Amino acid sequence: MRTVDPLHVRLLRLLRDEGAVSRAELADRLQMPRPRLLAELERLVSLGYVAEAGLAASRGGRRSTLVELSPHLRFAAVDLGASSIDVEVVNGRLEPVAAYREPADIRNGPKVTLQRVNELLHKARVDGAYERLDAIGVGVPGPVSFRDGVPVSPPIMPGWDRFPVRELLTREHSCPAVVDNDVNIMAIGERHGGVAHSVEDFLFVKIGTGIGCGIFLSGEVYRGTDGCAGDIGHIQVDSHGPMCSCGNVGCLEALFSGAALAKDATAAARSGGSPALADRLAARGAVTAVDVAEGAVEGDVTCIQLIRDGGRRVGGVL
């Protein structure tokens, strides 16, 4: 059964999604007695989360005051990929204020990687993106204990197991931090502002350097008892398949990740099975998963077949 969010969460979420709203309309929308709503608003104003924004249009009596999320709110989003770091600072309505992206290898370990994250966040401060951060959200490409804020035996992240990611960032930036699997966060984003906005139950599948799945049940993320729910990339689909980066054999990720698709595409280009891929290989010396996608759009039979074969494997696992 889905739990009911606390009043302050529902209120802040409504202001995030709708912008400035009158006190009277907030009471109507949240179906909340006005005295209780006003008391909660005053508390949020005192904490710096909410600010007044002028007077609302008259509803036939005394004009109500508009309230909005404080324009000074700043949140940092950190996406740690297998081969990249993305850092973005947003305001309370999740509108970008500053963004930084650079290549990185997650296998360098948590100390090196998080030191670079801290440097990018401090750069954002120097650049004027924020005076102080109100919270940080971090996505990592592996299972996470959401309660503890630590990765748990992540297959492609050596040295990260149980590393105190949340604790380190909270201490460094003096604000709350949350850590979750990157695909869970993508699924949350799709629920917030994508095609799943009004859907209670869905799967969000990411196929990139790795393969993962975010699971929504009854309107909430399902993480499983150990944080591994949705970690489909390391389910074995072929006991005689290629070696996976996690050390096992025949994982889904070893057969249909971006790297696996590029490997199969290179073989097809060299064998003459795909004119489109052969042309790209001759022109650039290498082919990628993007080349396969572009070849499929152009109607190349081999590219289409590579994607179909991988799609069947993913569908079988799901």
mmCIF file of C-alpha atoms in Angstrom:
data_model
loop_
_atom_site.group_PDB
_atom_site.id
_atom_site.type_symbol
_atom_site.label_atom_id
_atom_site.label_comp_id
_atom_site.label_asym_id
_atom_site.label_seq_id
_atom_site.Cartn_x
_atom_site.Cartn_y
_atom_site.Cartn_z
ATOM 1 C CA MET A 1 0.000 0.000 0.000
ATOM 2 C CA ARG A 2 1.323 3.422 -0.943
ATOM 3 C CA THR A 3 2.107 5.687 2.001
ATOM 4 C CA VAL A 4 0.812 9.263 2.139
ATOM 5 C CA ASP A 5 3.608 11.831 1.888
ATOM 6 C CA PRO A 6 3.963 14.337 4.766
ATOM 7 C CA LEU A 7 2.306 17.722 4.286
ATOM 8 C CA HIS A 8 5.565 19.612 3.733
ATOM 9 C CA VAL A 9 6.584 17.192 0.969
ATOM 10 C CA ARG A 10 3.269 17.548 -0.863
ATOM 11 C CA LEU A 11 3.361 21.311 -0.448
ATOM 12 C CA LEU A 12 6.917 21.733 -1.730
ATOM 13 C CA ARG A 13 6.257 19.355 -4.617
ATOM 14 C CA LEU A 14 3.183 21.341 -5.671
ATOM 15 C CA LEU A 15 5.142 24.611 -5.600
ATOM 16 C CA ARG A 16 7.955 22.968 -7.563
ATOM 17 C CA ASP A 17 5.562 21.818 -10.280
ATOM 18 C CA GLU A 18 3.135 24.754 -10.372
ATOM 19 C CA GLY A 19 5.184 27.814 -9.469
ATOM 20 C CA ALA A 20 3.646 30.585 -7.339
ATOM 21 C CA VAL A 21 0.305 29.550 -5.784
ATOM 22 C CA SER A 22 -1.990 31.418 -3.384
ATOM 23 C CA ARG A 23 -2.449 30.242 0.184
ATOM 24 C CA ALA A 24 -6.173 29.771 -0.479
ATOM 25 C CA GLU A 25 -5.525 27.599 -3.540
ATOM 26 C CA LEU A 26 -2.937 25.553 -1.677
ATOM 27 C CA ALA A 27 -5.498 24.765 1.017
ATOM 28 C CA ASP A 28 -7.986 23.685 -1.666
ATOM 29 C CA ARG A 29 -5.482 21.626 -3.671
ATOM 30 C CA LEU A 30 -4.069 19.834 -0.652
ATOM 31 C CA GLN A 31 -7.486 19.462 1.035
ATOM 32 C CA MET A 32 -5.983 20.766 4.228
ATOM 33 C CA PRO A 33 -7.554 22.954 6.968
ATOM 34 C CA ARG A 34 -6.258 26.458 6.411
ATOM 35 C CA PRO A 35 -4.869 26.995 9.946
ATOM 36 C CA ARG A 36 -2.700 23.883 9.654
ATOM 37 C CA LEU A 37 -1.544 24.861 6.169
ATOM 38 C CA LEU A 38 -0.646 28.387 7.278
ATOM 39 C CA ALA A 39 1.342 27.037 10.227
ATOM 40 C CA GLU A 40 3.298 24.722 7.901
ATOM 41 C CA LEU A 41 3.925 27.546 5.446
ATOM 42 C CA GLU A 42 5.283 29.774 8.185
ATOM 43 C CA ARG A 43 7.619 26.980 9.253
ATOM 44 C CA LEU A 44 8.896 26.535 5.695
ATOM 45 C CA VAL A 45 9.336 30.299 5.295
ATOM 46 C CA SER A 46 11.409 30.413 8.484
ATOM 47 C CA LEU A 47 13.599 27.568 7.156
ATOM 48 C CA GLY A 48 14.185 29.424 3.882
ATOM 49 C CA TYR A 49 12.377 26.950 1.629
ATOM 50 C CA VAL A 50 9.348 29.119 0.775
ATOM 51 C CA ALA A 51 8.975 32.847 0.093
ATOM 52 C CA GLU A 52 6.081 35.241 -0.486
ATOM 53 C CA ALA A 53 5.507 36.317 -4.101
ATOM 54 C CA GLY A 54 2.943 39.153 -4.032
ATOM 55 C CA LEU A 55 -0.850 39.063 -4.015
ATOM 56 C CA ALA A 56 -3.071 36.632 -5.913
ATOM 57 C CA ALA A 57 -6.037 37.681 -8.026
ATOM 58 C CA SER A 58 -9.174 38.347 -6.005
ATOM 59 C CA ARG A 59 -11.540 35.438 -5.393
ATOM 60 C CA GLY A 60 -14.321 37.760 -4.248
ATOM 61 C CA GLY A 61 -12.905 38.743 -0.864
ATOM 62 C CA ARG A 62 -9.600 39.637 0.656
ATOM 63 C CA ARG A 63 -6.780 38.822 -1.750
ATOM 64 C CA SER A 64 -4.621 35.874 -0.724
ATOM 65 C CA THR A 65 -0.824 36.058 -0.743
ATOM 66 C CA LEU A 66 1.069 34.061 -3.341
ATOM 67 C CA VAL A 67 3.850 31.810 -2.127
ATOM 68 C CA GLU A 68 6.618 30.125 -4.113
ATOM 69 C CA LEU A 69 9.765 28.142 -3.580
ATOM 70 C CA SER A 70 12.572 30.387 -2.429
ATOM 71 C CA PRO A 71 14.553 31.694 -5.414
ATOM 72 C CA HIS A 72 17.715 31.039 -3.407
ATOM 73 C CA LEU A 73 17.247 27.244 -3.233
ATOM 74 C CA ARG A 74 20.017 25.313 -4.915
ATOM 75 C CA PHE A 75 20.374 21.566 -5.396
ATOM 76 C CA ALA A 76 23.236 19.619 -6.952
ATOM 77 C CA ALA A 77 22.696 16.554 -9.135
ATOM 78 C CA VAL A 78 25.674 14.246 -9.635
ATOM 79 C CA ASP A 79 25.612 11.429 -12.188
ATOM 80 C CA LEU A 80 28.544 9.044 -11.894
ATOM 81 C CA GLY A 81 28.643 6.936 -15.028
ATOM 82 C CA ALA A 82 31.011 4.118 -15.907
ATOM 83 C CA SER A 83 32.986 6.513 -18.088
ATOM 84 C CA SER A 84 31.843 10.034 -17.178
ATOM 85 C CA ILE A 85 30.976 12.530 -14.450
ATOM 86 C CA ASP A 86 28.028 14.910 -14.850
ATOM 87 C CA VAL A 87 27.386 17.642 -12.277
ATOM 88 C CA GLU A 88 24.476 20.059 -12.489
ATOM 89 C CA VAL A 89 23.240 22.751 -10.107
ATOM 90 C CA VAL A 90 19.513 23.578 -10.281
ATOM 91 C CA ASN A 91 17.102 25.899 -8.531
ATOM 92 C CA GLY A 92 14.050 24.795 -6.547
ATOM 93 C CA ARG A 93 12.022 24.217 -9.722
ATOM 94 C CA LEU A 94 14.774 21.962 -11.079
ATOM 95 C CA GLU A 95 15.802 24.506 -13.716
ATOM 96 C CA PRO A 96 19.536 24.310 -14.587
ATOM 97 C CA VAL A 97 21.817 27.004 -13.209
ATOM 98 C CA ALA A 98 25.192 25.455 -14.084
ATOM 99 C CA ALA A 99 26.372 22.172 -15.609
ATOM 100 C CA TYR A 100 29.699 20.393 -16.039
ATOM 101 C CA ARG A 101 30.554 17.149 -17.841
ATOM 102 C CA GLU A 102 33.826 15.323 -18.311
ATOM 103 C CA PRO A 103 35.153 11.823 -19.017
ATOM 104 C CA ALA A 104 36.094 9.713 -16.015
ATOM 105 C CA ASP A 105 36.625 6.062 -15.154
ATOM 106 C CA ILE A 106 34.506 4.787 -12.255
ATOM 107 C CA ARG A 107 37.166 2.098 -11.719
ATOM 108 C CA ASN A 108 39.547 4.766 -10.428
ATOM 109 C CA GLY A 109 37.756 4.322 -7.124
ATOM 110 C CA PRO A 110 35.671 6.485 -4.796
ATOM 111 C CA LYS A 111 38.365 8.772 -3.393
ATOM 112 C CA VAL A 112 39.611 9.972 -6.777
ATOM 113 C CA THR A 113 36.128 10.206 -8.285
ATOM 114 C CA LEU A 114 34.462 12.010 -5.388
ATOM 115 C CA GLN A 115 37.399 14.383 -5.041
ATOM 116 C CA ARG A 116 36.723 15.443 -8.628
ATOM 117 C CA VAL A 117 33.016 15.805 -7.884
ATOM 118 C CA ASN A 118 33.862 18.091 -4.974
ATOM 119 C CA GLU A 119 36.172 20.148 -7.195
ATOM 120 C CA LEU A 120 33.411 20.597 -9.782
ATOM 121 C CA LEU A 121 30.897 21.617 -7.108
ATOM 122 C CA HIS A 122 33.347 24.140 -5.664
ATOM 123 C CA LYS A 123 33.917 25.453 -9.190
ATOM 124 C CA ALA A 124 30.154 25.969 -9.532
ATOM 125 C CA ARG A 125 30.228 28.019 -6.348
ATOM 126 C CA VAL A 126 33.126 30.147 -7.595
ATOM 127 C CA ASP A 127 31.244 30.616 -10.886
ATOM 128 C CA GLY A 128 28.300 32.063 -8.929
ATOM 129 C CA ALA A 129 25.851 29.159 -9.294
ATOM 130 C CA TYR A 130 25.156 29.046 -5.556
ATOM 131 C CA GLU A 131 26.098 30.453 -2.176
ATOM 132 C CA ARG A 132 25.173 27.272 -0.351
ATOM 133 C CA LEU A 133 23.696 23.939 -1.415
ATOM 134 C CA ASP A 134 20.422 22.761 0.104
ATOM 135 C CA ALA A 135 20.862 19.113 -0.924
ATOM 136 C CA ILE A 136 22.839 16.821 -3.204
ATOM 137 C CA GLY A 137 21.539 13.836 -5.159
ATOM 138 C CA VAL A 138 23.988 11.226 -6.487
ATOM 139 C CA GLY A 139 23.397 8.425 -8.982
ATOM 140 C CA VAL A 140 25.863 5.543 -9.339
ATOM 141 C CA PRO A 141 25.958 2.685 -11.869
ATOM 142 C CA GLY A 142 25.380 -0.158 -9.425
ATOM 143 C CA PRO A 143 23.267 -1.423 -6.510
ATOM 144 C CA VAL A 144 22.858 0.930 -3.554
ATOM 145 C CA SER A 145 21.645 0.656 0.016
ATOM 146 C CA PHE A 146 19.381 3.696 -0.173
ATOM 147 C CA ARG A 147 18.910 3.721 3.594
ATOM 148 C CA ASP A 148 22.654 3.826 4.292
ATOM 149 C CA GLY A 149 23.733 5.910 1.281
ATOM 150 C CA VAL A 150 26.418 3.434 0.174
ATOM 151 C CA PRO A 151 27.004 1.269 -2.930
ATOM 152 C CA VAL A 152 26.592 -2.461 -2.281
ATOM 153 C CA SER A 153 28.875 -4.893 -4.151
ATOM 154 C CA PRO A 154 28.603 -2.919 -7.423
ATOM 155 C CA PRO A 155 29.866 -5.224 -10.217
ATOM 156 C CA ILE A 156 31.703 -2.573 -12.266
ATOM 157 C CA MET A 157 32.848 -0.319 -9.389
ATOM 158 C CA PRO A 158 35.895 -1.893 -7.689
ATOM 159 C CA GLY A 159 36.658 -0.315 -4.336
ATOM 160 C CA TRP A 160 33.207 1.253 -3.924
ATOM 161 C CA ASP A 161 31.535 -1.444 -1.825
ATOM 162 C CA ARG A 162 30.099 0.178 1.321
ATOM 163 C CA PHE A 163 32.061 3.378 0.726
ATOM 164 C CA PRO A 164 30.313 6.198 2.676
ATOM 165 C CA VAL A 165 29.373 8.348 -0.334
ATOM 166 C CA ARG A 166 26.494 10.145 1.383
ATOM 167 C CA GLU A 167 28.465 10.811 4.549
ATOM 168 C CA LEU A 168 31.437 12.235 2.663
ATOM 169 C CA LEU A 169 29.367 14.634 0.540
ATOM 170 C CA THR A 170 27.196 15.703 3.477
ATOM 171 C CA ARG A 171 30.286 16.565 5.501
ATOM 172 C CA GLU A 172 32.044 18.319 2.628
ATOM 173 C CA HIS A 173 29.097 20.533 1.626
ATOM 174 C CA SER A 174 27.180 20.843 4.920
ATOM 175 C CA CYS A 175 23.863 19.727 3.439
ATOM 176 C CA PRO A 176 21.793 16.543 3.153
ATOM 177 C CA ALA A 177 22.727 14.074 0.414
ATOM 178 C CA VAL A 178 21.007 11.030 -1.058
ATOM 179 C CA VAL A 179 22.575 8.213 -3.077
ATOM 180 C CA ASP A 180 20.711 5.865 -5.395
ATOM 181 C CA ASN A 181 21.198 3.656 -8.413
ATOM 182 C CA ASP A 182 21.373 5.819 -11.537
ATOM 183 C CA VAL A 183 18.518 4.034 -13.321
ATOM 184 C CA ASN A 184 16.230 4.439 -10.316
ATOM 185 C CA ILE A 185 16.881 8.175 -10.550
ATOM 186 C CA MET A 186 16.141 8.153 -14.281
ATOM 187 C CA ALA A 187 12.862 6.363 -13.542
ATOM 188 C CA ILE A 188 12.001 9.004 -10.924
ATOM 189 C CA GLY A 189 12.684 11.700 -13.516
ATOM 190 C CA GLU A 190 10.427 9.952 -16.027
ATOM 191 C CA ARG A 191 7.686 9.761 -13.379
ATOM 192 C CA HIS A 192 8.121 13.455 -12.590
ATOM 193 C CA GLY A 193 8.301 14.957 -16.065
ATOM 194 C CA GLY A 194 8.075 12.260 -18.722
ATOM 195 C CA VAL A 195 5.615 9.888 -20.350
ATOM 196 C CA ALA A 196 5.154 8.008 -17.047
ATOM 197 C CA HIS A 197 3.831 11.095 -15.253
ATOM 198 C CA SER A 198 0.425 9.501 -14.640
ATOM 199 C CA VAL A 199 1.554 5.846 -14.522
ATOM 200 C CA GLU A 200 1.767 3.972 -11.221
ATOM 201 C CA ASP A 201 3.535 0.800 -12.385
ATOM 202 C CA PHE A 202 6.264 0.716 -15.023
ATOM 203 C CA LEU A 203 9.802 -0.419 -15.893
ATOM 204 C CA PHE A 204 12.449 2.041 -17.080
ATOM 205 C CA VAL A 205 15.282 0.310 -18.954
ATOM 206 C CA LYS A 206 18.623 2.010 -19.613
ATOM 207 C CA ILE A 207 20.955 0.543 -22.212
ATOM 208 C CA GLY A 208 24.321 2.289 -22.386
ATOM 209 C CA THR A 209 27.779 1.451 -21.079
ATOM 210 C CA GLY A 210 25.794 -0.797 -18.747
ATOM 211 C CA ILE A 211 22.229 -2.090 -18.631
ATOM 212 C CA GLY A 212 19.848 -1.412 -15.755
ATOM 213 C CA CYS A 213 16.168 -1.222 -14.932
ATOM 214 C CA GLY A 214 14.234 1.124 -12.650
ATOM 215 C CA ILE A 215 11.080 -0.411 -11.190
ATOM 216 C CA PHE A 216 8.017 1.607 -10.145
ATOM 217 C CA LEU A 217 5.281 -0.187 -8.203
ATOM 218 C CA SER A 218 2.182 1.621 -6.925
ATOM 219 C CA GLY A 219 3.802 4.965 -7.673
ATOM 220 C CA GLU A 220 7.027 4.309 -5.733
ATOM 221 C CA VAL A 221 10.512 3.054 -6.584
ATOM 222 C CA TYR A 222 11.021 -0.596 -5.746
ATOM 223 C CA ARG A 223 14.619 -1.247 -4.698
ATOM 224 C CA GLY A 224 14.379 -4.717 -3.161
ATOM 225 C CA THR A 225 15.715 -5.801 0.204
ATOM 226 C CA ASP A 226 19.374 -5.356 -0.786
ATOM 227 C CA GLY A 227 19.119 -2.517 -3.335
ATOM 228 C CA CYS A 228 19.715 -4.871 -6.267
ATOM 229 C CA ALA A 229 16.197 -4.903 -7.745
ATOM 230 C CA GLY A 230 16.501 -3.891 -11.381
ATOM 231 C CA ASP A 231 20.194 -4.777 -11.715
ATOM 232 C CA ILE A 232 19.391 -6.842 -14.801
ATOM 233 C CA GLY A 233 22.679 -6.224 -16.611
ATOM 234 C CA HIS A 234 24.437 -8.972 -14.673
ATOM 235 C CA ILE A 235 21.861 -11.713 -15.075
ATOM 236 C CA GLN A 236 23.400 -14.568 -17.023
ATOM 237 C CA VAL A 237 21.662 -15.187 -20.351
ATOM 238 C CA ASP A 238 24.277 -17.399 -22.044
ATOM 239 C CA SER A 239 26.448 -19.793 -20.027
ATOM 240 C CA HIS A 240 28.844 -19.991 -22.980
ATOM 241 C CA GLY A 241 28.830 -16.262 -23.680
ATOM 242 C CA PRO A 242 31.661 -13.722 -23.449
ATOM 243 C CA MET A 243 33.334 -12.594 -20.253
ATOM 244 C CA CYS A 244 31.592 -9.651 -18.560
ATOM 245 C CA SER A 245 33.328 -6.710 -16.892
ATOM 246 C CA CYS A 246 31.975 -7.988 -13.564
ATOM 247 C CA GLY A 247 34.024 -11.192 -13.938
ATOM 248 C CA ASN A 248 31.139 -13.518 -14.748
ATOM 249 C CA VAL A 249 30.327 -15.125 -18.100
ATOM 250 C CA GLY A 250 27.420 -14.456 -20.445
ATOM 251 C CA CYS A 251 25.773 -11.550 -18.582
ATOM 252 C CA LEU A 252 23.170 -9.518 -20.463
ATOM 253 C CA GLU A 253 25.534 -6.549 -20.314
ATOM 254 C CA ALA A 254 28.324 -8.523 -21.981
ATOM 255 C CA LEU A 255 25.996 -9.285 -24.889
ATOM 256 C CA PHE A 256 24.115 -6.022 -25.465
ATOM 257 C CA SER A 257 25.715 -3.043 -23.748
ATOM 258 C CA GLY A 258 27.120 -0.189 -25.797
ATOM 259 C CA ALA A 259 30.561 -1.814 -25.804
ATOM 260 C CA ALA A 260 29.164 -5.227 -26.770
ATOM 261 C CA LEU A 261 27.133 -3.707 -29.593
ATOM 262 C CA ALA A 262 30.202 -1.849 -30.876
ATOM 263 C CA LYS A 263 32.189 -5.109 -30.825
ATOM 264 C CA ASP A 264 29.522 -6.958 -32.836
ATOM 265 C CA ALA A 265 29.247 -4.000 -35.207
ATOM 266 C CA THR A 266 33.006 -4.006 -35.813
ATOM 267 C CA ALA A 267 32.907 -7.701 -36.653
ATOM 268 C CA ALA A 268 30.016 -7.114 -39.076
ATOM 269 C CA ALA A 269 31.864 -4.240 -40.729
ATOM 270 C CA ARG A 270 35.059 -6.253 -41.215
ATOM 271 C CA SER A 271 33.229 -9.316 -42.564
ATOM 272 C CA GLY A 272 31.392 -7.263 -45.164
ATOM 273 C CA GLY A 273 28.012 -8.096 -43.633
ATOM 274 C CA SER A 274 27.057 -4.436 -43.301
ATOM 275 C CA PRO A 275 27.910 -1.855 -45.970
ATOM 276 C CA ALA A 276 26.820 0.991 -43.687
ATOM 277 C CA LEU A 277 29.122 -0.116 -40.875
ATOM 278 C CA ALA A 278 31.971 -0.895 -43.283
ATOM 279 C CA ASP A 279 31.801 2.667 -44.612
ATOM 280 C CA ARG A 280 31.900 4.113 -41.099
ATOM 281 C CA LEU A 281 34.798 1.860 -40.095
ATOM 282 C CA ALA A 282 36.782 2.889 -43.173
ATOM 283 C CA ALA A 283 36.094 6.578 -42.554
ATOM 284 C CA ARG A 284 36.793 6.716 -38.797
ATOM 285 C CA GLY A 285 38.731 3.582 -37.941
ATOM 286 C CA ALA A 286 36.126 2.442 -35.408
ATOM 287 C CA VAL A 287 32.369 1.970 -35.054
ATOM 288 C CA THR A 288 30.144 2.556 -32.048
ATOM 289 C CA ALA A 289 26.659 1.731 -30.847
ATOM 290 C CA VAL A 290 25.579 5.103 -32.257
ATOM 291 C CA ASP A 291 26.701 3.943 -35.699
ATOM 292 C CA VAL A 292 24.496 0.859 -35.345
ATOM 293 C CA ALA A 293 21.509 3.040 -34.460
ATOM 294 C CA GLU A 294 22.135 5.350 -37.399
ATOM 295 C CA GLY A 295 22.584 2.384 -39.742
ATOM 296 C CA ALA A 296 19.295 0.896 -38.545
ATOM 297 C CA VAL A 297 17.509 4.191 -39.267
ATOM 298 C CA GLU A 298 18.997 4.102 -42.762
ATOM 299 C CA GLY A 299 17.609 0.591 -43.246
ATOM 300 C CA ASP A 300 20.815 -1.451 -42.949
ATOM 301 C CA VAL A 301 19.646 -5.031 -42.398
ATOM 302 C CA THR A 302 22.579 -6.064 -40.202
ATOM 303 C CA CYS A 303 22.186 -3.054 -37.902
ATOM 304 C CA ILE A 304 18.479 -3.750 -37.546
ATOM 305 C CA GLN A 305 19.204 -7.394 -36.738
ATOM 306 C CA LEU A 306 21.824 -6.507 -34.114
ATOM 307 C CA ILE A 307 19.314 -4.294 -32.307
ATOM 308 C CA ARG A 308 16.525 -6.863 -32.599
ATOM 309 C CA ASP A 309 18.732 -9.641 -31.211
ATOM 310 C CA GLY A 310 19.730 -7.475 -28.256
ATOM 311 C CA GLY A 311 16.149 -6.382 -27.692
ATOM 312 C CA ARG A 312 15.037 -10.010 -27.512
ATOM 313 C CA ARG A 313 17.675 -10.717 -24.864
ATOM 314 C CA VAL A 314 16.561 -7.725 -22.789
ATOM 315 C CA GLY A 315 12.912 -8.714 -23.185
ATOM 316 C CA GLY A 316 13.676 -12.261 -22.102
ATOM 317 C CA VAL A 317 15.373 -11.045 -18.915
ATOM 318 C CA LEU A 318 12.535 -8.640 -18.105
#
